[in-house]
PDB file of C-alpha atoms in Angstrom:
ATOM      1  CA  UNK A   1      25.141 -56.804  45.159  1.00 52.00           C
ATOM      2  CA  UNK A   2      21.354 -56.951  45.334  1.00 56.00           C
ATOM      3  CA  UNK A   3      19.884 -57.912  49.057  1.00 56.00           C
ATOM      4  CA  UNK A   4      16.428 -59.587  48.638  1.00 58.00           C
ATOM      5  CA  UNK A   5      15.722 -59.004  52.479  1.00 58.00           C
ATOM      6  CA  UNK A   6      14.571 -55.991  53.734  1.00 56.00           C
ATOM      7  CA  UNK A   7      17.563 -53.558  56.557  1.00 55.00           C
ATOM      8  CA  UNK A   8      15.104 -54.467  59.126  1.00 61.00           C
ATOM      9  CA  UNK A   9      12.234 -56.431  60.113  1.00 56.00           C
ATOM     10  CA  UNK A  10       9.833 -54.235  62.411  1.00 63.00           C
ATOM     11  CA  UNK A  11       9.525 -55.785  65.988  1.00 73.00           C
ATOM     12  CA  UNK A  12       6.138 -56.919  67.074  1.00 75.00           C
ATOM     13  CA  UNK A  13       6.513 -54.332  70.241  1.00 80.00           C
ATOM     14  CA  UNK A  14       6.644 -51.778  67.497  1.00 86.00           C
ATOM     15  CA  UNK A  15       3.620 -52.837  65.938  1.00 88.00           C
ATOM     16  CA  UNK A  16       1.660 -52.575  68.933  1.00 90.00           C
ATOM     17  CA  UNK A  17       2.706 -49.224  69.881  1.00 92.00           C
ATOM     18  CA  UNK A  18       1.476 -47.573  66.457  1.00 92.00           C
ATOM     19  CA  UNK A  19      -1.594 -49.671  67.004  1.00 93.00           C
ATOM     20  CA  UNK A  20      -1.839 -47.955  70.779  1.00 95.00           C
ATOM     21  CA  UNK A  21      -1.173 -44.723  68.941  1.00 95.00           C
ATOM     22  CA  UNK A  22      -3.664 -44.904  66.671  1.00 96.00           C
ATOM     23  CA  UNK A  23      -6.828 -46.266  69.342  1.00 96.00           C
ATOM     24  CA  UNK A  24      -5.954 -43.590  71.528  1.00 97.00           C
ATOM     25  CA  UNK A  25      -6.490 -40.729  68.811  1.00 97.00           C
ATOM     26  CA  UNK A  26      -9.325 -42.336  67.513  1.00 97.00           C
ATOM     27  CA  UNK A  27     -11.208 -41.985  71.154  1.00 96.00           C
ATOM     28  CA  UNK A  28      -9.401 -38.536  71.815  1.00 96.00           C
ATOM     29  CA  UNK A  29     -10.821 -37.485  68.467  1.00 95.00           C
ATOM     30  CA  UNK A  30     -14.353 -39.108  69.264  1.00 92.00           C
ATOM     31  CA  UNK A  31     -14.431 -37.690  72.775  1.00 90.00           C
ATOM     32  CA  UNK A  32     -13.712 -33.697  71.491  1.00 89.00           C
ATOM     33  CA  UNK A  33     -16.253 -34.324  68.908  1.00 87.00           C
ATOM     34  CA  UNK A  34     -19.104 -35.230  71.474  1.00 82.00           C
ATOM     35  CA  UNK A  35     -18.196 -32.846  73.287  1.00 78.00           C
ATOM     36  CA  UNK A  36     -18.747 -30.381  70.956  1.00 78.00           C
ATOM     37  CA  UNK A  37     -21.485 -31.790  69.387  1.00 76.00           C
ATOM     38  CA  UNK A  38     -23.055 -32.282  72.749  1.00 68.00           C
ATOM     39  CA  UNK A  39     -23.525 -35.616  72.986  1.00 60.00           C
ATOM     40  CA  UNK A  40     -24.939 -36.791  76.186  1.00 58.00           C
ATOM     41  CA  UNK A  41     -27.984 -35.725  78.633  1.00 60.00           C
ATOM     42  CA  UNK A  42     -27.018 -32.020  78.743  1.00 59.00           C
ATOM     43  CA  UNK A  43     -26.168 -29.497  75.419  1.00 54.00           C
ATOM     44  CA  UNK A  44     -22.396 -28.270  75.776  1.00 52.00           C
ATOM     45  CA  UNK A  45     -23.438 -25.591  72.899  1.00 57.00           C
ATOM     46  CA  UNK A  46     -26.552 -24.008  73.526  1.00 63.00           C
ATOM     47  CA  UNK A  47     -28.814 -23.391  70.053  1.00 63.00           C
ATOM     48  CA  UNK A  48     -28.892 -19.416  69.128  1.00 59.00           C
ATOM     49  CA  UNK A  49     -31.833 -18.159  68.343  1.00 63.00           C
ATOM     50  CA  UNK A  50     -32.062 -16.962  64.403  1.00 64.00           C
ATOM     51  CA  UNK A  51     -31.369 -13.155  64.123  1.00 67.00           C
ATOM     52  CA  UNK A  52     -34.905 -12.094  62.674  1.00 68.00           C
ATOM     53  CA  UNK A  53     -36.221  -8.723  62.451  1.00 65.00           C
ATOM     54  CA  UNK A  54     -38.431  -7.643  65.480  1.00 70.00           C
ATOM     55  CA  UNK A  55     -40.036  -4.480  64.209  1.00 68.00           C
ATOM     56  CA  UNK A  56     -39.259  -1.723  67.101  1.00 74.00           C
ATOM     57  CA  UNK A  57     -40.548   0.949  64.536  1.00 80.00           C
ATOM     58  CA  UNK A  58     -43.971   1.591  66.748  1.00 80.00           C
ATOM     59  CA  UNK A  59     -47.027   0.506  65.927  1.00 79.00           C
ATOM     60  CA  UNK A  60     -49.306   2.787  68.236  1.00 84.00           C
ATOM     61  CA  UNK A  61     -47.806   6.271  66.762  1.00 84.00           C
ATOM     62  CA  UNK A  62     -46.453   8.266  64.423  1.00 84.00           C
ATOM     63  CA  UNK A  63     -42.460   7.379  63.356  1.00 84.00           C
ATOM     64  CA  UNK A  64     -40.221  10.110  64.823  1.00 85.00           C
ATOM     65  CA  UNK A  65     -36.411  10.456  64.413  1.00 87.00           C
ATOM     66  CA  UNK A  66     -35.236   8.562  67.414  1.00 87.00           C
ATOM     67  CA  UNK A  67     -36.953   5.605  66.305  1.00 86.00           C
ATOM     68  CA  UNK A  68     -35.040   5.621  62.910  1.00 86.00           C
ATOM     69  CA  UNK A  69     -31.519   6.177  64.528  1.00 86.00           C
ATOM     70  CA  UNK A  70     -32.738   3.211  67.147  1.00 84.00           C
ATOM     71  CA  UNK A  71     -33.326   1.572  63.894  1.00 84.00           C
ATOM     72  CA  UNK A  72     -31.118  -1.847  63.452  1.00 83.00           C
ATOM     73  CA  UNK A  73     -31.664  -4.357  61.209  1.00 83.00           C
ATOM     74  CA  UNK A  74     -30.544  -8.104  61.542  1.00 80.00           C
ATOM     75  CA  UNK A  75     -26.967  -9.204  59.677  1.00 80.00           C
ATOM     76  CA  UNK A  76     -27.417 -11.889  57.009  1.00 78.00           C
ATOM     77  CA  UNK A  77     -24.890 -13.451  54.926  1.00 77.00           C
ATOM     78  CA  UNK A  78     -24.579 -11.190  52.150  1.00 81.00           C
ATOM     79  CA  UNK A  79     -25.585  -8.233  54.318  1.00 82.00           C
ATOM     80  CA  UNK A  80     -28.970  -7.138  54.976  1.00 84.00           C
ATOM     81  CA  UNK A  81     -32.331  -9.491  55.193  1.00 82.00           C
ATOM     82  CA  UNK A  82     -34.075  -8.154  51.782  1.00 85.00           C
ATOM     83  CA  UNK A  83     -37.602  -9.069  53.655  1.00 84.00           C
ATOM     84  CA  UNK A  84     -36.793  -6.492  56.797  1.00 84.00           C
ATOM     85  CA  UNK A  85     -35.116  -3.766  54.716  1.00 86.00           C
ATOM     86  CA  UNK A  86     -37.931  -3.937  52.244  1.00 88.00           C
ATOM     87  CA  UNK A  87     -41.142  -4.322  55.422  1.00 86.00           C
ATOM     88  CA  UNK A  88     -38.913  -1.290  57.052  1.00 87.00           C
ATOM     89  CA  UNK A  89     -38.476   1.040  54.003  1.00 90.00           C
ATOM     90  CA  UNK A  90     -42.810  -0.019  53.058  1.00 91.00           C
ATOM     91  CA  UNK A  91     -43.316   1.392  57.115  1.00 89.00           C
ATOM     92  CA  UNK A  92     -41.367   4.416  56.766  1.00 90.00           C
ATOM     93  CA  UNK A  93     -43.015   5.394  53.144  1.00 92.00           C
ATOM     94  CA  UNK A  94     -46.284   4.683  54.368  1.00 91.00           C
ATOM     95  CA  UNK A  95     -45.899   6.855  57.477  1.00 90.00           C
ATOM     96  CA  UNK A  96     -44.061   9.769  55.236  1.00 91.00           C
ATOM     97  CA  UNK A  97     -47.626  10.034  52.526  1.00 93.00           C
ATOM     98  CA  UNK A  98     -49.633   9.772  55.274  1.00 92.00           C
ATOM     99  CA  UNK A  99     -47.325  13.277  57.164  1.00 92.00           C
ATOM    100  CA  UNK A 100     -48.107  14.356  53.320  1.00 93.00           C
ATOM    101  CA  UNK A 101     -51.704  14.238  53.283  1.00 94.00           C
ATOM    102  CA  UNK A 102     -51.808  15.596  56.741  1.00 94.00           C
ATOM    103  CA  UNK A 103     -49.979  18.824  55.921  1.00 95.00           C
ATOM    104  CA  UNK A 104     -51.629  18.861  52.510  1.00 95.00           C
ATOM    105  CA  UNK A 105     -54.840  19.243  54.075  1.00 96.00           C
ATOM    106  CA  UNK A 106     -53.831  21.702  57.219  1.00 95.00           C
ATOM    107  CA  UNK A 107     -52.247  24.092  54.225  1.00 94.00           C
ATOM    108  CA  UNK A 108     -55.322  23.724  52.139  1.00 94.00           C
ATOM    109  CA  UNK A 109     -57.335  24.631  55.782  1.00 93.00           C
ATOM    110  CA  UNK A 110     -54.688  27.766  56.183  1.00 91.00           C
ATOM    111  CA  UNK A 111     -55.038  28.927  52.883  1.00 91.00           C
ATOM    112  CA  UNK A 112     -59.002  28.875  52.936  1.00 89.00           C
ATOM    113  CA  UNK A 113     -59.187  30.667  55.873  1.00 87.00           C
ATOM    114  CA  UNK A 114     -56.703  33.307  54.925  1.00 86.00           C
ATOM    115  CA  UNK A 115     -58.617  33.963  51.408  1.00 86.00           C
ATOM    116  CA  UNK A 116     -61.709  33.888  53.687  1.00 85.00           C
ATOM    117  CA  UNK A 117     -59.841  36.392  55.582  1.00 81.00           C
ATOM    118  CA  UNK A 118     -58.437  38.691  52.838  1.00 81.00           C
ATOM    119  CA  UNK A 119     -62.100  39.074  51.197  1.00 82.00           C
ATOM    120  CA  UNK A 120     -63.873  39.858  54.421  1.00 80.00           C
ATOM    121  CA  UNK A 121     -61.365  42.059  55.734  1.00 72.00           C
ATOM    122  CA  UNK A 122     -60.305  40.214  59.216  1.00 71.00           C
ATOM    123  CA  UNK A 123     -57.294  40.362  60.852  1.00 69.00           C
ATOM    124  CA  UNK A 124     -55.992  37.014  61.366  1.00 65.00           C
ATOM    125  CA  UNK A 125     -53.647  38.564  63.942  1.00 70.00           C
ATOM    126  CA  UNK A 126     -56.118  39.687  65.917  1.00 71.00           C
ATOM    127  CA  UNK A 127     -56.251  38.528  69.716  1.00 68.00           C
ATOM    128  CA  UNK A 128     -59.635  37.161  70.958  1.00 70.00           C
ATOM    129  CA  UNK A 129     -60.125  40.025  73.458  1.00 69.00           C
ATOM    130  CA  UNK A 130     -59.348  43.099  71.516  1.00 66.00           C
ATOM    131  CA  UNK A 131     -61.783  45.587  69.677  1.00 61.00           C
ATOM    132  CA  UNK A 132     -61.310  47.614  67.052  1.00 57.00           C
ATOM    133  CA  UNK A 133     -64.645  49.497  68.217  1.00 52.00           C
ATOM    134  CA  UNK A 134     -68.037  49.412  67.689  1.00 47.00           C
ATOM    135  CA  UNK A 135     -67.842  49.325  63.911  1.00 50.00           C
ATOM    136  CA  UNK A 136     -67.831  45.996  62.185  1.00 54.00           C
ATOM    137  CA  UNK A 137     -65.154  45.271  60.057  1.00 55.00           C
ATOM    138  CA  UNK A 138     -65.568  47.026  56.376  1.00 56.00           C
ATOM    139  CA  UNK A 139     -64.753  44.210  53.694  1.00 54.00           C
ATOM    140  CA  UNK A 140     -61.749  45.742  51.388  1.00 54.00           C
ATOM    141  CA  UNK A 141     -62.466  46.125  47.593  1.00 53.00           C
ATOM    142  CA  UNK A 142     -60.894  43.962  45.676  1.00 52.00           C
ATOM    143  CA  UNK A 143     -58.947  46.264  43.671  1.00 55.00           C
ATOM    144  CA  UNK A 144     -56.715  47.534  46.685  1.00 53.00           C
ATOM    145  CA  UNK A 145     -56.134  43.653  47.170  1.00 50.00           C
ATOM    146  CA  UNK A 146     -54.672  43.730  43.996  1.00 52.00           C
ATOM    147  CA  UNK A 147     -52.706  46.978  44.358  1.00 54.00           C
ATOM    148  CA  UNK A 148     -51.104  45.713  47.506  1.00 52.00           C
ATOM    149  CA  UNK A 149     -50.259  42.236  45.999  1.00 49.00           C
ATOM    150  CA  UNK A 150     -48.790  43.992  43.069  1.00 53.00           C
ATOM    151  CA  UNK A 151     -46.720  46.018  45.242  1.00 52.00           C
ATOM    152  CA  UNK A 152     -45.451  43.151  46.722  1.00 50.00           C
ATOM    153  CA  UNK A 153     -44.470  41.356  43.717  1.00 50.00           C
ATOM    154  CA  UNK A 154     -41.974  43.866  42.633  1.00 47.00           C
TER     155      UNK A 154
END
């Protein structure tokens, strides 16, 4: 006992409630998306500036510690920006070889003026005012120099 007619035939009141239905999520779903999006004369969602590397290592002197622990470079998506890790890391080596030379060439200075010292007899600890008397300073021969280093050495 086969029916050939559809249980029931949907009422044209229920047809135009899923057709009320479905207009009013359309223009629900229309209105949260301009309002998102910002549609209109005024932006709902303001535009954020790009995170981009503002170098606050100082330009006008020397690198010291505090500026490398204020140090903070911008997030990307994989972690850091290559380009500001790679400008920051270039800053920080050029400021270390140029501390290099510097003390290179003070300990080059030092080490002149103490052999200048050593052959000519001066005391580099001498204070400005004192005298040792009227005597100049007798230069010391150069094998006690070597006596004394010797003595050292062992």
């Amino acid at each position: 006992m086969a029916r050939s007619e559809p249980d029931e035939v949907s009422a044209p009141g229920e047809m135009r409630v899923f057709w009320f239905l479905l207009l009013t999520m359309v223009v629900v779903v229309t209105a949260v998306t301009l309002a998102v999006v910002g549609g209109g004369g005024s932006a709902v969602l303001q535009d954020v500036p790009p995170d981009r590397f503002t170098d606050p290592l100082p330009a006008t002197r020397p690198v010291g510690r505090a500026d490398i622990e204020a140090l903070r470079l911008p997030m990307a998506l994989r972690g850091y920006r290559m380009a500001d890790v790679d400008e920051a890391l270039s800053r920080l080596g050029a400021e270390l070889a140029e501390r290099d030379a510097r003390i290179a060439e003070l300990e080059s200075a030092l080490a002149g003026v103490q052999a200048a010292a050593v052959t000519t007899g001066t005391d580099l600890f001498k204070q400005p005012g004192d005298r040792q008397g009227d005597r100049p300073a007798e230069p010391i021969a150069q094998d006690s120099v070597q006596d004394r280093t010797e003595e050292d050495g062992r």
